[in-house]
mmCIF file of C-alpha atoms in Angstrom:
data_model
loop_
_atom_site.group_PDB
_atom_site.id
_atom_site.type_symbol
_atom_site.label_atom_id
_atom_site.label_comp_id
_atom_site.label_asym_id
_atom_site.label_seq_id
_atom_site.Cartn_x
_atom_site.Cartn_y
_atom_site.Cartn_z
ATOM 1 C CA MET A 820 -80.287 17.901 -65.146
ATOM 2 C CA PRO A 821 -78.332 15.498 -67.418
ATOM 3 C CA GLY A 822 -76.349 15.239 -70.215
ATOM 4 C CA THR A 823 -76.244 18.829 -69.645
ATOM 5 C CA LYS A 824 -73.137 18.710 -67.118
ATOM 6 C CA LYS A 825 -69.534 20.652 -69.594
ATOM 7 C CA ALA A 826 -66.272 18.280 -69.569
ATOM 8 C CA LEU A 827 -63.276 18.571 -66.451
ATOM 9 C CA ALA A 828 -60.286 20.649 -68.235
ATOM 10 C CA TYR A 829 -58.377 18.554 -66.441
ATOM 11 C CA LYS A 830 -58.182 15.145 -64.327
ATOM 12 C CA ARG A 831 -55.880 15.612 -60.930
ATOM 13 C CA ILE A 832 -55.592 19.546 -59.697
ATOM 14 C CA LEU A 833 -53.286 20.438 -55.849
ATOM 15 C CA LEU A 834 -54.905 23.089 -54.858
ATOM 16 C CA LYS A 835 -53.081 26.060 -52.666
ATOM 17 C CA LEU A 836 -54.525 27.518 -50.090
ATOM 18 C CA SER A 837 -52.580 30.212 -47.966
ATOM 19 C CA GLY A 838 -52.987 29.777 -44.037
ATOM 20 C CA GLU A 839 -54.616 33.947 -44.387
ATOM 21 C CA ALA A 840 -57.416 32.223 -47.020
ATOM 22 C CA LEU A 841 -58.554 30.087 -43.333
ATOM 23 C CA LEU A 842 -58.747 34.198 -41.340
ATOM 24 C CA GLY A 843 -61.799 34.671 -42.979
ATOM 25 C CA GLN A 844 -63.051 37.863 -41.599
ATOM 26 C CA LYS A 845 -60.517 37.058 -37.857
ATOM 27 C CA THR A 846 -57.478 37.686 -37.245
ATOM 28 C CA PHE A 847 -56.403 35.347 -36.533
ATOM 29 C CA GLY A 848 -56.632 31.647 -36.103
ATOM 30 C CA ILE A 849 -59.591 30.630 -37.954
ATOM 31 C CA ASP A 850 -63.085 31.251 -39.349
ATOM 32 C CA ARG A 851 -65.643 27.973 -39.298
ATOM 33 C CA ASP A 852 -67.992 30.439 -41.675
ATOM 34 C CA PHE A 853 -65.267 31.306 -43.877
ATOM 35 C CA THR A 854 -63.721 27.444 -43.580
ATOM 36 C CA ASP A 855 -67.791 26.198 -44.649
ATOM 37 C CA TYR A 856 -67.626 28.359 -47.304
ATOM 38 C CA LEU A 857 -64.723 27.077 -49.112
ATOM 39 C CA ALA A 858 -66.148 22.849 -48.008
ATOM 40 C CA THR A 859 -68.490 24.003 -50.549
ATOM 41 C CA GLU A 860 -66.446 25.280 -52.738
ATOM 42 C CA ILE A 861 -64.412 21.953 -53.352
ATOM 43 C CA LYS A 862 -67.018 20.278 -52.132
ATOM 44 C CA GLU A 863 -68.669 20.443 -55.594
ATOM 45 C CA VAL A 864 -66.073 20.144 -57.462
ATOM 46 C CA HIS A 865 -64.999 16.640 -56.396
ATOM 47 C CA ASP A 866 -68.139 15.810 -57.161
ATOM 48 C CA LEU A 867 -67.261 16.817 -60.230
ATOM 49 C CA GLY A 868 -65.113 13.385 -60.393
ATOM 50 C CA LEU A 869 -62.146 15.658 -60.115
ATOM 51 C CA GLU A 870 -58.977 14.073 -58.617
ATOM 52 C CA ILE A 871 -57.940 16.459 -55.337
ATOM 53 C CA ALA A 872 -55.263 17.772 -53.287
ATOM 54 C CA ALA A 873 -54.549 20.077 -51.195
ATOM 55 C CA VAL A 874 -51.899 22.433 -49.737
ATOM 56 C CA VAL A 875 -52.685 24.604 -46.793
ATOM 57 C CA GLY A 876 -49.760 27.220 -45.335
ATOM 58 C CA GLY A 877 -50.488 27.876 -41.437
ATOM 59 C CA GLY A 878 -50.107 32.235 -41.854
ATOM 60 C CA ASN A 879 -53.036 32.606 -39.881
ATOM 61 C CA ILE A 880 -51.336 31.171 -36.698
ATOM 62 C CA PHE A 881 -47.268 31.557 -36.895
ATOM 63 C CA ARG A 882 -45.252 31.992 -39.697
ATOM 64 C CA GLY A 883 -41.313 31.427 -39.628
ATOM 65 C CA VAL A 884 -40.452 33.906 -41.437
ATOM 66 C CA SER A 885 -43.285 36.474 -39.873
ATOM 67 C CA ASP A 886 -42.679 39.410 -37.787
ATOM 68 C CA ASN A 887 -44.040 37.089 -34.275
ATOM 69 C CA ALA A 888 -40.630 35.097 -35.204
ATOM 70 C CA GLN A 889 -38.719 37.773 -35.145
ATOM 71 C CA GLY A 890 -35.389 36.577 -32.847
ATOM 72 C CA MET A 891 -36.379 33.076 -33.208
ATOM 73 C CA ASP A 892 -34.191 29.874 -34.361
ATOM 74 C CA ARG A 893 -35.034 29.952 -37.411
ATOM 75 C CA VAL A 894 -35.170 26.277 -37.783
ATOM 76 C CA SER A 895 -36.999 26.235 -34.802
ATOM 77 C CA ALA A 896 -39.923 28.967 -36.016
ATOM 78 C CA ASP A 897 -40.250 26.538 -39.054
ATOM 79 C CA HIS A 898 -41.374 23.406 -37.565
ATOM 80 C CA MET A 899 -44.498 25.900 -35.615
ATOM 81 C CA GLY A 900 -45.322 27.206 -38.680
ATOM 82 C CA MET A 901 -45.014 23.431 -40.300
ATOM 83 C CA LEU A 902 -47.106 22.551 -37.281
ATOM 84 C CA ALA A 903 -49.469 25.369 -37.941
ATOM 85 C CA THR A 904 -50.538 24.056 -40.992
ATOM 86 C CA LEU A 905 -51.373 20.749 -39.810
ATOM 87 C CA ILE A 906 -53.719 22.427 -37.374
ATOM 88 C CA ASN A 907 -55.067 24.360 -40.821
ATOM 89 C CA SER A 908 -54.980 20.859 -42.099
ATOM 90 C CA LEU A 909 -57.374 19.055 -39.878
ATOM 91 C CA ALA A 910 -59.382 21.578 -39.642
ATOM 92 C CA LEU A 911 -60.319 21.622 -43.408
ATOM 93 C CA GLN A 912 -60.660 17.736 -43.230
ATOM 94 C CA ASP A 913 -63.138 18.502 -40.816
ATOM 95 C CA GLN A 914 -65.111 20.387 -42.256
ATOM 96 C CA LEU A 915 -65.324 17.898 -45.441
ATOM 97 C CA GLU A 916 -66.230 14.684 -43.724
ATOM 98 C CA LYS A 917 -69.192 16.474 -42.409
ATOM 99 C CA ARG A 918 -70.121 17.160 -46.392
ATOM 100 C CA GLY A 919 -70.004 13.524 -46.532
ATOM 101 C CA VAL A 920 -65.796 13.643 -48.538
ATOM 102 C CA GLN A 921 -63.839 10.492 -47.433
ATOM 103 C CA THR A 922 -60.106 12.817 -46.811
ATOM 104 C CA ARG A 923 -57.188 11.980 -45.737
ATOM 105 C CA VAL A 924 -53.857 14.482 -44.461
ATOM 106 C CA LEU A 925 -50.803 13.328 -44.889
ATOM 107 C CA SER A 926 -47.666 15.346 -43.009
ATOM 108 C CA ALA A 927 -44.127 15.600 -43.706
ATOM 109 C CA LEU A 928 -43.558 15.599 -40.436
ATOM 110 C CA GLU A 929 -44.218 12.508 -37.922
ATOM 111 C CA SER A 930 -47.518 13.133 -35.759
ATOM 112 C CA ARG A 931 -48.991 9.561 -36.113
ATOM 113 C CA GLN A 932 -52.307 9.937 -32.924
ATOM 114 C CA VAL A 933 -53.656 13.039 -36.189
ATOM 115 C CA ALA A 934 -52.415 11.803 -39.734
ATOM 116 C CA GLU A 935 -50.304 9.268 -41.860
ATOM 117 C CA PRO A 936 -47.045 10.029 -42.721
ATOM 118 C CA PHE A 937 -47.027 11.371 -46.701
ATOM 119 C CA ILE A 938 -46.286 8.165 -47.917
ATOM 120 C CA ARG A 939 -46.229 9.320 -52.513
ATOM 121 C CA ARG A 940 -48.177 5.818 -53.233
ATOM 122 C CA ARG A 941 -50.370 5.698 -49.821
ATOM 123 C CA ALA A 942 -50.737 9.341 -51.799
ATOM 124 C CA ILE A 943 -51.485 8.731 -54.928
ATOM 125 C CA ARG A 944 -53.650 5.950 -54.036
ATOM 126 C CA HIS A 945 -55.995 7.805 -52.159
ATOM 127 C CA ILE A 946 -56.963 9.889 -54.361
ATOM 128 C CA GLU A 947 -57.365 7.528 -57.359
ATOM 129 C CA LYS A 948 -59.752 6.068 -54.820
ATOM 130 C CA GLY A 949 -61.551 9.251 -54.507
ATOM 131 C CA ARG A 950 -60.834 10.838 -51.269
ATOM 132 C CA ILE A 951 -58.780 14.588 -50.872
ATOM 133 C CA ALA A 952 -56.200 14.112 -49.681
ATOM 134 C CA ILE A 953 -54.590 17.238 -48.026
ATOM 135 C CA PHE A 954 -50.523 17.602 -47.030
ATOM 136 C CA ALA A 955 -48.663 19.058 -44.206
ATOM 137 C CA ALA A 956 -46.688 20.205 -42.105
ATOM 138 C CA GLY A 957 -44.885 21.175 -45.665
ATOM 139 C CA THR A 958 -42.281 19.745 -46.775
ATOM 140 C CA GLY A 959 -40.795 18.818 -43.105
ATOM 141 C CA ASN A 960 -37.987 20.708 -44.147
ATOM 142 C CA PRO A 961 -37.108 24.610 -42.562
ATOM 143 C CA TYR A 962 -36.298 27.389 -44.942
ATOM 144 C CA PHE A 963 -39.027 25.519 -47.012
ATOM 145 C CA SER A 964 -42.398 26.972 -48.128
ATOM 146 C CA THR A 965 -45.578 25.722 -48.179
ATOM 147 C CA ASP A 966 -45.485 27.040 -52.463
ATOM 148 C CA THR A 967 -42.577 25.144 -52.373
ATOM 149 C CA ALA A 968 -44.364 22.212 -50.772
ATOM 150 C CA ALA A 969 -47.546 22.829 -52.825
ATOM 151 C CA ALA A 970 -44.790 23.011 -56.094
ATOM 152 C CA LEU A 971 -43.291 19.429 -54.840
ATOM 153 C CA ARG A 972 -46.512 16.574 -54.190
ATOM 154 C CA ALA A 973 -48.168 18.543 -56.919
ATOM 155 C CA MET A 974 -45.536 16.892 -59.826
ATOM 156 C CA GLU A 975 -45.029 13.637 -57.255
ATOM 157 C CA ILE A 976 -48.750 13.373 -57.108
ATOM 158 C CA LYS A 977 -48.368 14.036 -61.262
ATOM 159 C CA ALA A 978 -51.441 17.009 -60.929
ATOM 160 C CA GLU A 979 -51.567 19.169 -64.071
ATOM 161 C CA VAL A 980 -52.319 22.284 -62.561
ATOM 162 C CA ILE A 981 -51.390 24.353 -59.307
ATOM 163 C CA LEU A 982 -54.357 26.405 -58.263
ATOM 164 C CA LYS A 983 -53.111 29.483 -56.051
ATOM 165 C CA ALA A 984 -56.213 30.146 -54.853
ATOM 166 C CA THR A 985 -55.918 34.742 -54.131
ATOM 167 C CA LYS A 986 -57.454 37.190 -52.036
ATOM 168 C CA VAL A 987 -57.017 38.360 -55.674
ATOM 169 C CA ASP A 988 -57.897 37.782 -58.775
ATOM 170 C CA GLY A 989 -54.812 36.718 -60.585
ATOM 171 C CA ILE A 990 -51.196 38.642 -60.523
ATOM 172 C CA TYR A 991 -50.981 42.248 -60.468
ATOM 173 C CA ASP A 992 -47.943 44.166 -61.125
ATOM 174 C CA ALA A 993 -48.290 46.083 -57.854
ATOM 175 C CA ASP A 994 -50.544 44.907 -55.141
ATOM 176 C CA PRO A 995 -54.666 45.770 -56.007
ATOM 177 C CA MET A 996 -55.880 46.886 -52.712
ATOM 178 C CA LYS A 997 -52.857 49.885 -51.580
ATOM 179 C CA HIS A 998 -52.432 50.730 -56.080
ATOM 180 C CA PRO A 999 -56.609 50.339 -57.346
ATOM 181 C CA LYS A 1000 -54.687 51.149 -61.292
ATOM 182 C CA ALA A 1001 -52.085 48.373 -60.936
ATOM 183 C CA LYS A 1002 -52.560 46.207 -64.043
ATOM 184 C CA LYS A 1003 -53.429 42.981 -64.175
ATOM 185 C CA PHE A 1004 -51.336 39.994 -65.717
ATOM 186 C CA ASP A 1005 -53.912 37.256 -67.987
ATOM 187 C CA ARG A 1006 -50.362 35.812 -68.546
ATOM 188 C CA LEU A 1007 -47.398 35.269 -67.544
ATOM 189 C CA THR A 1008 -44.301 32.890 -68.140
ATOM 190 C CA TYR A 1009 -42.304 31.915 -65.479
ATOM 191 C CA LEU A 1010 -39.378 34.099 -66.023
ATOM 192 C CA GLU A 1011 -41.408 37.095 -66.851
ATOM 193 C CA VAL A 1012 -42.991 36.610 -62.558
ATOM 194 C CA LEU A 1013 -38.856 35.721 -61.096
ATOM 195 C CA GLN A 1014 -38.147 38.537 -63.017
ATOM 196 C CA LYS A 1015 -40.702 40.607 -62.610
ATOM 197 C CA GLY A 1016 -40.137 40.317 -58.884
ATOM 198 C CA LEU A 1017 -44.480 39.142 -58.695
ATOM 199 C CA ARG A 1018 -44.956 38.092 -55.188
ATOM 200 C CA VAL A 1019 -47.233 35.141 -56.211
ATOM 201 C CA MET A 1020 -46.033 32.507 -55.459
ATOM 202 C CA ASP A 1021 -41.303 32.649 -53.710
ATOM 203 C CA SER A 1022 -38.792 32.344 -55.840
ATOM 204 C CA THR A 1023 -38.272 28.460 -56.122
ATOM 205 C CA ALA A 1024 -42.237 27.168 -55.793
ATOM 206 C CA ILE A 1025 -41.709 29.164 -59.973
ATOM 207 C CA SER A 1026 -38.408 27.832 -60.674
ATOM 208 C CA LEU A 1027 -39.541 24.193 -59.537
ATOM 209 C CA CYS A 1028 -42.608 24.231 -61.312
ATOM 210 C CA MET A 1029 -41.116 25.580 -64.311
ATOM 211 C CA ASP A 1030 -38.399 23.118 -65.099
ATOM 212 C CA ASN A 1031 -41.192 20.353 -64.657
ATOM 213 C CA HIS A 1032 -42.969 21.961 -66.861
ATOM 214 C CA LEU A 1033 -45.993 22.463 -64.515
ATOM 215 C CA PRO A 1034 -49.205 25.444 -64.808
ATOM 216 C CA ILE A 1035 -49.855 27.548 -62.597
ATOM 217 C CA ILE A 1036 -53.421 29.403 -62.194
ATOM 218 C CA VAL A 1037 -53.780 32.186 -59.037
ATOM 219 C CA TYR A 1038 -57.541 32.875 -58.757
ATOM 220 C CA ASP A 1039 -59.617 34.916 -56.607
ATOM 221 C CA LEU A 1040 -61.111 32.908 -53.698
ATOM 222 C CA LYS A 1041 -63.584 34.441 -52.486
ATOM 223 C CA ARG A 1042 -66.176 34.520 -55.276
ATOM 224 C CA LYS A 1043 -68.114 31.832 -55.857
ATOM 225 C CA GLY A 1044 -67.988 28.918 -58.432
ATOM 226 C CA ASN A 1045 -64.650 30.452 -59.394
ATOM 227 C CA LEU A 1046 -63.306 26.875 -58.592
ATOM 228 C CA ARG A 1047 -65.937 25.304 -60.573
ATOM 229 C CA ARG A 1048 -65.200 26.725 -63.879
ATOM 230 C CA ILE A 1049 -61.446 26.618 -63.687
ATOM 231 C CA VAL A 1050 -62.145 23.335 -64.127
ATOM 232 C CA GLN A 1051 -64.674 23.270 -66.645
ATOM 233 C CA GLY A 1052 -61.645 25.655 -68.451
ATOM 234 C CA GLU A 1053 -62.756 28.717 -68.129
ATOM 235 C CA THR A 1054 -60.269 31.973 -68.305
ATOM 236 C CA ILE A 1055 -60.010 32.865 -65.061
ATOM 237 C CA GLY A 1056 -57.682 34.674 -62.491
ATOM 238 C CA THR A 1057 -54.077 34.981 -64.126
ATOM 239 C CA LEU A 1058 -52.204 31.210 -66.113
ATOM 240 C CA VAL A 1059 -48.262 31.247 -65.208
ATOM 241 C CA LYS A 1060 -46.927 29.079 -68.332
ATOM 242 C CA GLU A 1061 -43.993 29.164 -70.315
#
């Protein structure tokens, strides 16, 4: 109804999705049903006027530090992981554009037939025009994770927050899937995350966010409406800030 729309807590966000997020109920590859759900969640907040960029991992297909990469040259394995993120980015783009959301995939590896090269000013312009920018291929460099790519891209486009979508509803002191009595944190500082060795994002990404005062919210991707509630200012998941 007119007049009932809540104000947004943020103008521009970067959404970090793990490759495993696209697995859904599968053990490998992309679950079309779950990608469909994910695109619906993103469209809902895009329709509110939120400016959105996204970084997708590649762990559902290949990751350079995975068991599948054992014995491989690390640089070659990481390049394969970057290509996996490009596949995932195209899958997400396809689902979003089926819903009428204009989307651009910008790749750190040159792939002109399927994606634009990442150019910072072009990315910002896409976002300002209401398009969703999906950043693929990490930073384009081996030895850097997509978490670090998310932190870097968020700062380059001047996002106000990183929303890290996970399988659990925040950061715990132990894996809640294995330890039912694990304690959930509502709020942490960057230093606490590093000192406690909490594996929410790698240390390079956390340090980058700390140095540039960029907050991170870790939340449960699978609970319908969580993304909308966060951008409308509700306290969901775990906030990492100074």
